[in-house]
Coordinates of C-alpha atoms in Angstrom, one line a residue:
Chain T
M1 CA -25.1 129.7 -54.2
T2 CA -24.5 132.4 -51.7
A3 CA -21.4 134.6 -51.8
A4 CA -20.3 133.2 -48.5
A5 CA -20.4 129.6 -49.8
G6 CA -18.6 130.6 -52.9
A7 CA -16.0 132.5 -51.0
G8 CA -15.4 130.3 -48.0
H9 CA -16.4 126.7 -48.6
G10 CA -17.0 125.9 -52.2
D11 CA -14.9 124.4 -54.9
A12 CA -15.1 124.7 -58.7
E13 CA -18.2 122.4 -58.9
G14 CA -20.2 124.4 -56.4
V15 CA -20.1 121.6 -53.8
T16 CA -20.5 123.3 -50.4
R17 CA -19.9 122.3 -46.8
R18 CA -23.6 122.2 -46.4
D19 CA -23.9 119.5 -49.1
F20 CA -21.3 117.5 -47.2
L21 CA -23.1 117.9 -43.9
L22 CA -26.4 116.9 -45.5
I23 CA -24.9 113.7 -46.9
A24 CA -23.0 112.9 -43.7
T25 CA -26.1 113.4 -41.6
G26 CA -28.2 111.3 -43.9
A27 CA -25.7 108.5 -43.9
F28 CA -25.5 108.6 -40.2
A29 CA -29.3 108.5 -39.8
A30 CA -29.4 105.5 -42.3
V31 CA -26.8 103.6 -40.3
G32 CA -28.6 104.4 -37.1
A33 CA -32.0 103.3 -38.5
A34 CA -30.4 100.0 -39.7
A35 CA -28.8 99.4 -36.3
T36 CA -32.0 100.1 -34.6
A37 CA -33.9 97.7 -36.9
W38 CA -31.6 94.8 -36.3
P39 CA -32.8 93.8 -32.8
F40 CA -36.4 93.8 -34.2
I41 CA -35.3 91.4 -36.9
D42 CA -32.8 89.2 -35.0
Q43 CA -35.3 88.5 -32.2
M44 CA -37.1 86.2 -34.6
N45 CA -34.0 83.9 -34.9
P46 CA -33.8 80.8 -32.7
D47 CA -33.3 81.8 -29.1
A48 CA -30.6 80.6 -26.7
A49 CA -32.7 77.6 -25.5
A50 CA -33.3 76.5 -29.0
L51 CA -29.7 76.8 -29.9
A52 CA -28.5 74.8 -27.0
L53 CA -27.9 71.9 -29.3
A54 CA -29.0 68.8 -27.5
S55 CA -27.5 65.5 -28.4
I56 CA -29.3 62.2 -27.8
E57 CA -28.1 58.7 -27.2
V58 CA -30.1 55.9 -28.7
D59 CA -29.9 52.2 -27.8
I60 CA -30.1 50.2 -31.0
S61 CA -29.6 46.7 -29.5
G62 CA -33.2 45.8 -30.2
V63 CA -33.2 46.7 -33.9
E64 CA -33.1 43.7 -36.2
Q65 CA -31.8 43.8 -39.8
G66 CA -34.6 45.3 -42.0
Q67 CA -36.1 47.3 -39.1
S68 CA -36.1 51.0 -38.5
I69 CA -36.7 53.2 -35.5
I70 CA -37.4 56.9 -35.5
V71 CA -36.1 59.2 -32.8
N72 CA -36.7 62.9 -32.2
W73 CA -33.7 65.1 -32.5
R74 CA -34.0 68.9 -32.3
G75 CA -37.7 68.5 -33.1
K76 CA -37.0 66.5 -36.3
P77 CA -37.4 62.8 -36.9
V78 CA -34.2 60.9 -37.3
V79 CA -34.5 57.5 -38.7
I80 CA -32.1 54.8 -37.7
R81 CA -32.3 51.9 -40.1
Y82 CA -30.5 48.6 -40.0
R83 CA -30.3 48.0 -43.7
T84 CA -30.7 44.7 -45.5
E85 CA -28.0 43.2 -47.7
K86 CA -30.4 43.7 -50.7
E87 CA -30.8 47.4 -49.9
M88 CA -27.1 48.0 -49.7
Q89 CA -26.4 46.1 -52.9
E90 CA -29.1 48.0 -54.8
S91 CA -27.7 51.3 -53.6
K92 CA -24.1 50.5 -54.4
Q93 CA -25.0 49.5 -58.0
V94 CA -26.4 53.0 -58.7
P95 CA -24.0 54.9 -61.0
L96 CA -23.3 58.4 -59.6
D97 CA -24.4 59.9 -62.9
D98 CA -27.9 58.8 -62.2
L99 CA -28.1 60.9 -59.0
K100 CA -30.0 64.2 -59.0
D101 CA -27.8 65.4 -56.1
P102 CA -24.2 64.3 -56.4
L103 CA -23.2 65.3 -52.9
A104 CA -23.3 63.0 -49.8
R105 CA -24.9 65.7 -47.5
N106 CA -23.2 63.9 -44.6
D107 CA -22.2 66.1 -41.7
N108 CA -19.6 63.5 -40.7
L109 CA -17.7 63.9 -44.0
A110 CA -16.3 66.7 -46.0
P111 CA -19.0 68.9 -47.6
D112 CA -18.0 67.9 -51.1
A113 CA -18.0 64.2 -50.6
P114 CA -19.7 62.4 -53.4
A115 CA -23.0 60.6 -52.7
T116 CA -21.8 57.0 -52.9
D117 CA -23.6 54.5 -50.8
V118 CA -20.7 54.3 -48.3
N119 CA -20.5 58.1 -48.0
R120 CA -24.1 58.1 -46.8
T121 CA -23.1 56.3 -43.6
I122 CA -20.0 56.4 -41.4
P123 CA -17.0 54.2 -42.0
G124 CA -17.3 50.6 -40.7
K125 CA -21.0 50.9 -40.0
E126 CA -22.4 50.8 -43.5
E127 CA -25.4 48.8 -42.6
W128 CA -26.7 51.6 -40.4
M129 CA -28.5 54.5 -42.0
V130 CA -28.9 57.4 -39.7
M131 CA -30.7 60.2 -41.5
I132 CA -32.9 63.2 -40.9
Q133 CA -36.2 61.9 -42.4
V134 CA -37.3 65.2 -43.7
C135 CA -38.0 65.7 -47.4
T136 CA -35.6 68.3 -48.8
H137 CA -38.5 69.7 -51.0
L138 CA -40.8 71.3 -48.5
G139 CA -40.1 69.6 -45.2
C140 CA -42.7 66.8 -45.1
I141 CA -41.8 63.4 -43.6
P142 CA -41.4 60.7 -46.2
L143 CA -42.8 57.2 -45.7
G144 CA -40.1 54.5 -45.4
Q145 CA -39.6 51.5 -47.7
Q146 CA -42.0 52.8 -50.3
G147 CA -41.8 54.1 -53.8
E148 CA -40.1 52.9 -57.0
F149 CA -36.6 52.8 -55.5
G150 CA -37.5 50.9 -52.3
G151 CA -36.4 53.8 -50.1
W152 CA -38.5 56.7 -49.1
F153 CA -41.6 58.2 -50.7
C154 CA -42.9 61.7 -49.8
P155 CA -46.7 61.8 -49.9
C156 CA -46.8 65.6 -50.2
H157 CA -45.4 66.2 -53.6
G158 CA -44.2 62.8 -54.8
S159 CA -40.5 62.9 -54.2
Q160 CA -38.8 59.4 -54.2
Y161 CA -35.6 58.5 -52.5
D162 CA -33.5 55.3 -52.8
T163 CA -32.4 53.0 -50.0
A164 CA -29.5 55.3 -49.2
G165 CA -32.0 58.3 -48.8
R166 CA -30.7 59.9 -52.1
I167 CA -33.2 61.8 -54.2
R168 CA -34.0 60.0 -57.4
F169 CA -37.3 61.4 -58.6
G170 CA -39.6 64.3 -58.0
P171 CA -39.2 68.0 -57.0
A172 CA -36.9 67.6 -54.0
P173 CA -33.5 69.1 -54.9
E174 CA -31.1 67.3 -52.4
N175 CA -30.5 64.0 -50.7
M176 CA -31.9 63.8 -47.2
Y177 CA -29.4 65.0 -44.6
I178 CA -27.2 62.9 -42.5
P179 CA -26.8 64.4 -39.0
P180 CA -23.5 64.3 -37.0
Y181 CA -23.5 61.0 -35.2
S182 CA -21.2 58.4 -33.8
F183 CA -21.3 55.0 -32.2
T184 CA -20.4 55.3 -28.5
T185 CA -20.6 51.5 -28.1
D186 CA -21.6 48.8 -30.6
T187 CA -25.3 49.3 -29.6
V188 CA -25.5 52.9 -28.7
I189 CA -25.6 55.8 -31.2
R190 CA -25.1 59.4 -30.2
V191 CA -26.8 61.9 -32.5
G192 CA -25.7 65.5 -32.4
Chain V
M1 CA -62.8 114.0 -58.2
Q2 CA -65.9 114.0 -60.4
H3 CA -68.0 115.2 -57.6
D4 CA -70.2 118.2 -58.2
Y5 CA -73.3 116.4 -59.6
F6 CA -75.0 116.2 -56.2
P7 CA -75.1 118.7 -53.3
R8 CA -72.2 118.3 -50.9
Y9 CA -72.4 118.3 -47.2
E10 CA -73.8 121.4 -45.6
P11 CA -73.8 121.4 -41.8
K12 CA -77.2 122.5 -40.5
S13 CA -76.9 122.7 -36.7
G14 CA -74.7 125.1 -34.9
F15 CA -72.6 122.2 -33.5
G16 CA -72.3 120.8 -37.0
K17 CA -70.9 124.0 -38.3
W18 CA -68.5 124.3 -35.3
M19 CA -67.3 120.8 -35.8
D20 CA -67.0 121.1 -39.6
A21 CA -64.6 124.0 -39.2
R22 CA -62.4 121.9 -36.9
L23 CA -62.7 118.2 -37.9
P24 CA -64.8 117.7 -41.0
A25 CA -65.2 113.9 -40.5
T26 CA -69.0 114.1 -41.2
R27 CA -68.3 116.0 -44.4
L28 CA -65.8 113.3 -45.5
M29 CA -68.4 110.5 -44.8
Y30 CA -71.3 112.4 -46.4
D31 CA -69.3 113.4 -49.5
S32 CA -67.9 109.8 -49.8
F33 CA -71.0 107.7 -49.1
V34 CA -74.0 109.9 -49.7
A35 CA -73.4 112.6 -52.3
Y36 CA -70.7 110.6 -54.1
P37 CA -71.9 109.9 -57.7
V38 CA -71.9 106.3 -59.0
P39 CA -72.6 105.2 -62.6
R40 CA -76.4 104.5 -62.9
N41 CA -75.8 101.1 -64.6
L42 CA -73.8 99.3 -62.0
N43 CA -74.9 95.6 -61.8
Y44 CA -74.7 93.2 -58.9
W45 CA -71.2 92.2 -59.7
Y46 CA -70.2 95.6 -58.4
T47 CA -71.6 95.0 -55.0
F48 CA -68.7 92.7 -53.9
G49 CA -66.6 95.7 -52.8
G50 CA -69.1 96.5 -50.1
I51 CA -69.5 92.8 -49.2
L52 CA -65.7 92.6 -48.8
S53 CA -65.7 95.5 -46.4
L54 CA -68.4 93.8 -44.4
M55 CA -66.4 90.5 -44.3
L56 CA -63.3 92.3 -43.1
G57 CA -65.4 93.8 -40.3
V58 CA -66.9 90.4 -39.5
Q59 CA -63.4 88.7 -39.4
I60 CA -61.9 91.5 -37.2
L61 CA -64.8 91.4 -34.8
T62 CA -65.0 87.6 -34.4
G63 CA -61.2 87.4 -34.4
V64 CA -60.8 89.9 -31.5
V65 CA -63.2 88.0 -29.3
L66 CA -61.7 84.6 -30.2
A67 CA -58.3 85.9 -29.2
M68 CA -59.8 86.4 -25.7
H69 CA -60.0 82.6 -25.4
Y70 CA -57.2 81.3 -27.6
V71 CA -53.8 80.3 -26.2
A72 CA -50.9 80.6 -28.6
S73 CA -48.8 77.7 -27.3
A74 CA -47.8 74.5 -29.0
D75 CA -49.0 72.6 -25.9
M76 CA -52.3 74.4 -25.4
A77 CA -53.4 75.8 -28.7
F78 CA -55.3 72.7 -29.9
E79 CA -57.0 72.3 -26.5
S80 CA -57.9 76.0 -26.2
V81 CA -59.7 75.8 -29.6
E82 CA -61.6 72.7 -28.4
K83 CA -62.4 74.7 -25.3
I84 CA -63.8 77.5 -27.4
M85 CA -65.9 75.0 -29.3
R86 CA -67.3 73.2 -26.1
D87 CA -67.1 75.5 -23.1
V88 CA -67.0 79.2 -24.1
N89 CA -70.5 80.7 -24.4
Y90 CA -71.3 80.8 -28.2
G91 CA -67.7 79.9 -28.8
W92 CA -68.8 77.4 -31.5
L93 CA -70.7 80.1 -33.3
L94 CA -67.9 82.7 -33.1
R95 CA -65.3 80.2 -34.4
Y96 CA -67.5 78.9 -37.2
I97 CA -68.2 82.4 -38.3
H98 CA -64.5 83.2 -38.3
S99 CA -63.4 80.0 -40.1
N100 CA -66.2 80.1 -42.7
G101 CA -65.8 83.8 -42.8
A102 CA -62.4 83.4 -44.3
S103 CA -63.8 81.3 -47.1
M104 CA -66.6 83.7 -47.8
F105 CA -64.0 86.6 -47.7
F106 CA -62.0 84.8 -50.5
L107 CA -65.1 83.9 -52.4
A108 CA -66.1 87.5 -52.5
A109 CA -62.6 88.6 -53.3
Y110 CA -62.2 86.3 -56.3
I111 CA -65.6 87.4 -57.7
H112 CA -64.5 91.0 -57.2
I113 CA -61.2 90.3 -59.0
F114 CA -62.8 88.5 -61.9
R115 CA -65.3 91.3 -62.2
G116 CA -62.4 93.7 -62.5
L117 CA -60.8 91.5 -65.2
Y118 CA -64.1 91.2 -67.1
Y119 CA -65.0 94.9 -67.2
G120 CA -61.3 96.1 -67.6
S121 CA -61.5 97.9 -64.2
Y122 CA -57.6 97.9 -64.1
K123 CA -57.2 100.1 -67.2
A124 CA -56.0 103.7 -67.0
P125 CA -56.6 105.7 -65.0
R126 CA -57.2 103.0 -62.4
E127 CA -53.9 101.1 -62.4
V128 CA -53.0 102.2 -58.8
L129 CA -56.5 101.2 -57.6
W130 CA -55.9 97.7 -59.1
I131 CA -52.4 97.3 -57.7
L132 CA -53.7 98.2 -54.2
G133 CA -56.2 95.5 -54.7
V134 CA -53.5 92.9 -55.5
I135 CA -51.6 94.0 -52.4
I136 CA -54.8 93.4 -50.4
L137 CA -55.1 89.9 -51.9
L138 CA -51.5 89.1 -50.9
L139 CA -52.1 90.4 -47.4
M140 CA -55.3 88.3 -47.2
M141 CA -53.4 85.2 -48.2
A142 CA -50.7 85.8 -45.6
T143 CA -53.4 86.4 -43.0
A144 CA -55.5 83.4 -43.9
F145 CA -52.4 81.1 -44.0
M146 CA -51.3 82.2 -40.5
G147 CA -54.8 81.9 -39.1
Y148 CA -55.1 78.3 -40.4
V149 CA -51.9 77.5 -38.4
L150 CA -53.4 78.7 -35.1
P151 CA -55.6 75.7 -34.2
W152 CA -52.4 73.6 -34.3
G153 CA -54.0 70.6 -36.0
Q154 CA -52.2 68.3 -38.4
M155 CA -53.0 70.4 -41.4
S156 CA -52.1 73.5 -39.5
F157 CA -48.6 72.2 -38.7
W158 CA -47.8 70.6 -42.0
G159 CA -49.3 73.4 -44.0
A160 CA -47.0 75.8 -42.1
T161 CA -44.1 73.4 -42.7
V162 CA -44.6 73.3 -46.4
I163 CA -45.3 77.0 -46.9
T164 CA -42.4 78.2 -44.8
N165 CA -40.1 75.7 -46.6
L166 CA -41.0 77.6 -49.8
F167 CA -38.5 80.2 -48.7
S168 CA -35.7 77.6 -48.4
A169 CA -35.8 77.6 -52.2
I170 CA -34.1 81.0 -52.3
P171 CA -30.5 80.4 -53.3
L172 CA -27.8 80.9 -50.6
V173 CA -29.9 82.6 -47.9
G174 CA -32.9 80.3 -48.1
N175 CA -32.2 78.1 -45.1
A176 CA -31.3 81.1 -43.0
I177 CA -34.5 82.8 -43.8
T178 CA -36.5 79.6 -43.1
T179 CA -34.8 79.2 -39.7
W180 CA -35.5 82.9 -39.0
L181 CA -39.2 82.5 -39.9
W182 CA -39.5 79.4 -37.6
G183 CA -37.4 80.8 -34.7
G184 CA -36.1 77.2 -34.4
F185 CA -35.1 74.3 -36.5
T186 CA -38.7 73.2 -37.3
V187 CA -42.1 74.8 -37.0
G188 CA -42.7 75.0 -33.3
D189 CA -43.8 77.1 -30.4
P190 CA -41.9 80.3 -31.5
T191 CA -43.5 79.9 -35.0
L192 CA -47.0 79.6 -33.5
N193 CA -46.5 82.7 -31.3
R194 CA -45.3 84.9 -34.1
F195 CA -48.0 83.7 -36.4
F196 CA -50.6 84.6 -33.8
S197 CA -49.1 88.1 -33.4
L198 CA -49.0 88.7 -37.1
H199 CA -52.4 87.2 -37.7
Y200 CA -53.8 89.8 -35.3
L201 CA -51.8 92.6 -37.0
L202 CA -52.3 92.0 -40.7
P203 CA -56.1 92.5 -40.8
F204 CA -55.5 96.1 -39.6
M205 CA -52.9 96.5 -42.3
I206 CA -55.5 95.2 -44.8
A207 CA -57.9 97.8 -43.4
G208 CA -55.3 100.5 -44.0
V209 CA -54.8 99.4 -47.6
V210 CA -58.6 99.2 -48.1
V211 CA -58.7 102.9 -47.1
L212 CA -56.1 103.7 -49.8
H213 CA -58.1 101.4 -52.3
I214 CA -61.3 103.3 -51.7
W215 CA -59.4 106.7 -51.8
A216 CA -58.0 105.7 -55.2
L217 CA -61.5 104.5 -56.3
H218 CA -63.1 107.8 -55.3
M219 CA -60.4 109.8 -57.3
T220 CA -61.3 108.1 -60.5
G221 CA -64.8 106.9 -59.9
Q222 CA -66.2 103.5 -60.5
T223 CA -66.0 101.8 -63.8
N224 CA -69.3 100.4 -65.1
P225 CA -70.4 97.6 -67.4
T226 CA -70.1 99.7 -70.5
G227 CA -66.6 100.8 -69.7
V228 CA -67.4 104.3 -70.9
E229 CA -66.4 107.0 -68.4
V230 CA -69.0 109.2 -66.7
K231 CA -69.6 112.2 -68.8
S232 CA -72.6 114.0 -67.4
K233 CA -75.0 114.0 -64.5
Q234 CA -77.3 111.8 -66.6
D235 CA -74.8 109.0 -66.2
V236 CA -74.8 108.9 -62.4
V237 CA -76.9 108.5 -59.3
P238 CA -76.0 109.5 -55.8
F239 CA -74.4 106.8 -53.7
S240 CA -77.2 107.0 -51.2
P241 CA -79.7 105.7 -51.4
H242 CA -78.9 103.9 -54.7
A243 CA -75.6 102.1 -54.0
T244 CA -76.2 101.8 -50.2
M245 CA -79.5 100.0 -50.9
K246 CA -78.2 97.8 -53.6
D247 CA -75.1 96.9 -51.6
G248 CA -77.2 96.3 -48.6
F249 CA -79.5 93.9 -50.5
A250 CA -76.5 92.0 -51.9
M251 CA -75.0 91.8 -48.5
A252 CA -78.2 90.3 -47.1
L253 CA -78.2 87.6 -49.9
F254 CA -74.5 87.0 -49.3
L255 CA -75.1 86.6 -45.5
I256 CA -77.7 84.0 -46.2
L257 CA -75.1 81.9 -48.0
F258 CA -72.6 82.6 -45.3
A259 CA -75.1 81.6 -42.6
Y260 CA -76.0 78.4 -44.5
F261 CA -72.4 77.3 -44.2
V262 CA -72.0 78.4 -40.6
F263 CA -75.1 76.6 -39.4
Y264 CA -75.5 73.7 -41.7
L265 CA -72.0 72.9 -43.2
P266 CA -69.6 74.4 -40.7
N267 CA -66.8 72.0 -41.5
Y268 CA -67.5 71.3 -45.2
L269 CA -64.8 73.7 -46.4
G270 CA -62.2 72.6 -43.8
H271 CA -60.2 69.4 -43.6
S272 CA -60.9 66.7 -41.0
D273 CA -57.2 66.1 -40.4
N274 CA -57.1 69.5 -38.6
Y275 CA -59.1 68.0 -35.8
I276 CA -56.1 65.8 -35.1
K277 CA -53.5 67.5 -32.9
A278 CA -50.3 68.5 -34.6
N279 CA -47.7 65.7 -34.7
P280 CA -44.2 66.8 -35.8
L281 CA -43.2 63.2 -36.5
Q282 CA -45.9 62.3 -38.9
T283 CA -47.0 63.9 -42.1
P284 CA -50.6 63.4 -43.2
N285 CA -50.9 61.2 -46.3
H286 CA -52.3 64.0 -48.3
I287 CA -51.6 67.7 -47.5
V288 CA -53.9 70.2 -49.0
P289 CA -54.3 73.9 -48.2
E290 CA -57.7 75.6 -47.8
W291 CA -59.7 75.7 -51.0
Y292 CA -59.0 79.3 -51.8
L293 CA -55.2 78.6 -52.1
L294 CA -55.6 75.4 -54.2
P295 CA -55.0 76.9 -57.6
F296 CA -51.7 78.4 -56.5
Y297 CA -50.8 75.1 -54.8
A298 CA -51.4 73.3 -58.1
I299 CA -49.1 75.7 -59.9
L300 CA -46.4 75.1 -57.3
R301 CA -46.7 71.3 -57.6
S302 CA -46.9 71.2 -61.4
I303 CA -43.2 72.3 -61.8
P304 CA -40.7 69.5 -60.9
N305 CA -38.1 72.0 -59.7
K306 CA -38.2 73.5 -56.2
L307 CA -37.1 77.0 -57.0
L308 CA -38.9 77.3 -60.3
G309 CA -42.1 76.0 -58.7
V310 CA -41.9 78.6 -56.0
I311 CA -41.2 81.3 -58.6
A312 CA -44.2 80.2 -60.7
M313 CA -46.5 80.2 -57.7
F314 CA -45.6 83.8 -56.6
G315 CA -45.5 84.8 -60.3
S316 CA -49.1 83.7 -60.8
I317 CA -50.1 86.5 -58.4
G318 CA -47.2 88.8 -59.4
V319 CA -48.4 88.8 -63.0
L320 CA -51.6 90.5 -61.8
F321 CA -49.6 93.6 -60.9
F322 CA -48.8 94.1 -64.6
V323 CA -52.2 93.4 -66.1
P324 CA -52.9 97.2 -66.6
W325 CA -50.0 97.3 -69.0
L326 CA -50.3 93.9 -70.5
D327 CA -53.8 94.7 -71.8
T328 CA -53.1 96.7 -74.9
S329 CA -56.8 97.1 -75.9
R330 CA -58.3 100.6 -76.1
V331 CA -61.6 99.1 -75.1
R332 CA -62.3 98.7 -71.4
S333 CA -65.3 96.4 -71.0
A334 CA -65.5 92.8 -72.3
V335 CA -69.1 93.5 -73.3
Y336 CA -67.6 95.2 -76.4
R337 CA -64.7 92.7 -76.8
P338 CA -66.1 89.6 -78.5
L339 CA -62.8 87.6 -78.3
Y340 CA -61.6 88.7 -74.9
K341 CA -64.9 87.8 -73.5
Q342 CA -64.4 84.1 -74.6
F343 CA -60.8 84.0 -73.3
F344 CA -62.0 85.5 -70.0
W345 CA -64.4 82.6 -69.4
I346 CA -61.6 80.1 -70.4
L347 CA -59.4 81.7 -67.7
V348 CA -62.2 81.3 -65.2
I349 CA -62.5 77.6 -66.1
V350 CA -58.7 77.2 -66.0
A351 CA -58.6 78.8 -62.5
I352 CA -61.3 76.5 -61.2
G353 CA -59.6 73.6 -62.9
L354 CA -56.3 74.4 -61.2
G355 CA -58.2 74.5 -57.9
Y356 CA -59.6 71.1 -58.5
L357 CA -56.1 69.7 -59.5
G358 CA -54.6 71.2 -56.4
S359 CA -56.9 69.1 -54.3
Q360 CA -55.9 65.9 -56.0
P361 CA -52.8 63.8 -55.2
P362 CA -49.7 64.9 -57.2
E363 CA -49.4 61.9 -59.5
G364 CA -50.1 60.7 -63.1
G365 CA -52.7 62.5 -65.1
Y366 CA -53.3 65.2 -62.4
V367 CA -49.7 66.4 -62.7
I368 CA -49.9 66.6 -66.5
A369 CA -53.2 68.4 -66.5
A370 CA -51.9 70.8 -63.9
R371 CA -48.9 71.6 -66.1
I372 CA -51.1 72.3 -69.1
L373 CA -53.4 74.6 -67.1
T374 CA -50.4 76.3 -65.5
V375 CA -48.9 77.1 -68.9
Y376 CA -52.2 78.3 -70.1
Y377 CA -52.7 80.6 -67.0
F378 CA -49.4 82.4 -67.8
L379 CA -50.1 82.4 -71.6
H380 CA -53.4 84.2 -70.9
F381 CA -51.8 87.1 -69.2
L382 CA -48.4 87.3 -71.0
V383 CA -49.4 86.4 -74.6
I384 CA -53.2 86.3 -75.2
V385 CA -54.1 89.5 -73.5
P386 CA -51.4 91.6 -75.1
L387 CA -52.1 90.2 -78.6
L388 CA -55.9 90.5 -78.3
G389 CA -55.6 94.2 -77.9
L390 CA -53.8 94.4 -81.3
F391 CA -55.9 92.0 -83.3
E392 CA -59.4 92.1 -81.9
T393 CA -62.0 94.2 -83.6
P394 CA -64.2 95.6 -80.8
R395 CA -67.9 96.2 -81.1
Q396 CA -69.3 99.7 -81.3
R397 CA -69.4 101.3 -77.9
P398 CA -72.2 103.7 -76.7
A399 CA -71.4 107.3 -76.6
S400 CA -72.3 107.5 -72.9
I401 CA -73.7 105.5 -70.0
A402 CA -77.0 107.2 -70.3
E403 CA -77.3 106.4 -74.0
A404 CA -76.6 102.7 -73.3
V405 CA -79.2 102.3 -70.6
L406 CA -81.8 105.0 -70.9
P407 CA -84.5 105.1 -73.6
P408 CA -83.6 107.5 -76.4
G409 CA -85.0 111.1 -76.3
G410 CA -85.2 111.1 -72.5
G411 CA -84.0 114.6 -72.3
G412 CA -82.6 116.0 -69.1
Q413 CA -84.7 113.9 -66.8
P414 CA -84.1 110.1 -66.8
A415 CA -87.1 108.3 -68.1
A416 CA -86.7 105.5 -65.6
S417 CA -87.5 107.9 -62.7
A418 CA -89.5 105.3 -60.9
A419 CA -86.3 103.5 -60.3
A420 CA -84.7 106.7 -59.1
P421 CA -87.2 108.4 -56.9
E422 CA -84.7 110.8 -55.3
T423 CA -83.3 112.5 -58.3
R424 CA -84.9 115.7 -57.1
G425 CA -81.3 116.7 -56.1

């Protein structure tokens, strides 16, 4: 160290004002670099048009029990299924301990709601399954009313869901998601 | 650099001397590709580096002209590719060269990698050279994957969906990362546009890493089938004409195979579903990637847990980074390693087997077989290779390359001078 540093700016450990300036400048440059990088990263996130969350209204008056329709919501297929009594009975008899994913994954309920059959629908409309028909493994679209559990079967990697869209077998980690929806009338569902 | 066996560049003309004092580019090329010494016993497995350089050039050239006609838009991409096939002059040829070129590129890369594993090319002092090669492989996979998305067929779309969803396996931030990759809530127009941009960028990054790869190669020199380092001028021949001619001949043979696919089997290696336009509401019954990614796909599917499957898939390439340190043997070449040689061929069969299983539906016996082969794949690198170095008794190695390949008592001049007519240098 120079005599000037020792005399004017240093302390016992020999830390000088120059050291402080170097660290401060470096830190400032690092923050600046990160702030400059952010727009280049964030531009890849969904843009304003994609975020403008569209909701759709679906007329379900023509759907008979045991039938499904698939509608497009935010680019994803949403299945609306009028479930049969048998399907609901089978689903209700499944003990919660048998489920791979114990959570309902229902945007209309609390996030920690258990995955009972009732919790996979909205109150009073248990016969209607409204579900994003996208496999929670790697995003394929499962085929309806197939597989060992009579629900959905994903042809990509063999995941199987039951009649309430809950994962029962295969690599998918979670139950298929229930989007926010409501009945505007008895025959019109609003998704989103 | 072991470099003084053959005369280096000497500018002859006045302009050459003037330029050499200012920008010695000719010197760099001459010293790297003419006077550069290569082991005299390189066999044809060593020509795939040159073939790979050629393939990178072919892909960039055809890709640049295809981009003049392609439209990166979810509405028009599929039609623009059909337009290239039907309307653009020689568009069919350029596209078939590009799509089959990707397969040929990977074929050559896999042979090149297995060559390295057989002859121990990754061992000290060539660890960095090897690691750069693994980085190139990863870049190639990213490039090929994004290129496959561009025609916007059913396999394009659903391949992109499955692969981008791999990132959703990351705990906590997985879904945010996937949405960020997509630029939306599914694979769509923004995804296609960014993939096109990156598909154009990555080959030039590959070219950059290739320069580093060759630089690292020229620091240490090539390995050779004996695994014994170059010790004297007797062991080497100048790159030109020896390696240039041999590489050129191998390239010509390789191009014949390439041309056979382009002209006679242009769609053999592709999937017919990719001639159906992408439909976001319907997944094809059986999604498969291109053949060169099948072994990794089989590893992904063999594990019934999303996160662990993804880790295993990336780990199967990641483990290659550590091969220089996992191999504990003092002997480089499998020629002198009787046990390693057998395990090497088992690995080749396992890799091909995984590729086959990756092409089959994920059910029953296929899943069980894929699990067994996946376990073996990792056992090979993490257990067998480290233990072999400790327990294997290697065969006697030659004292030098010249001793291994030249008749004894040849003296200073190689006896096989007919095969080396230019050794007057």
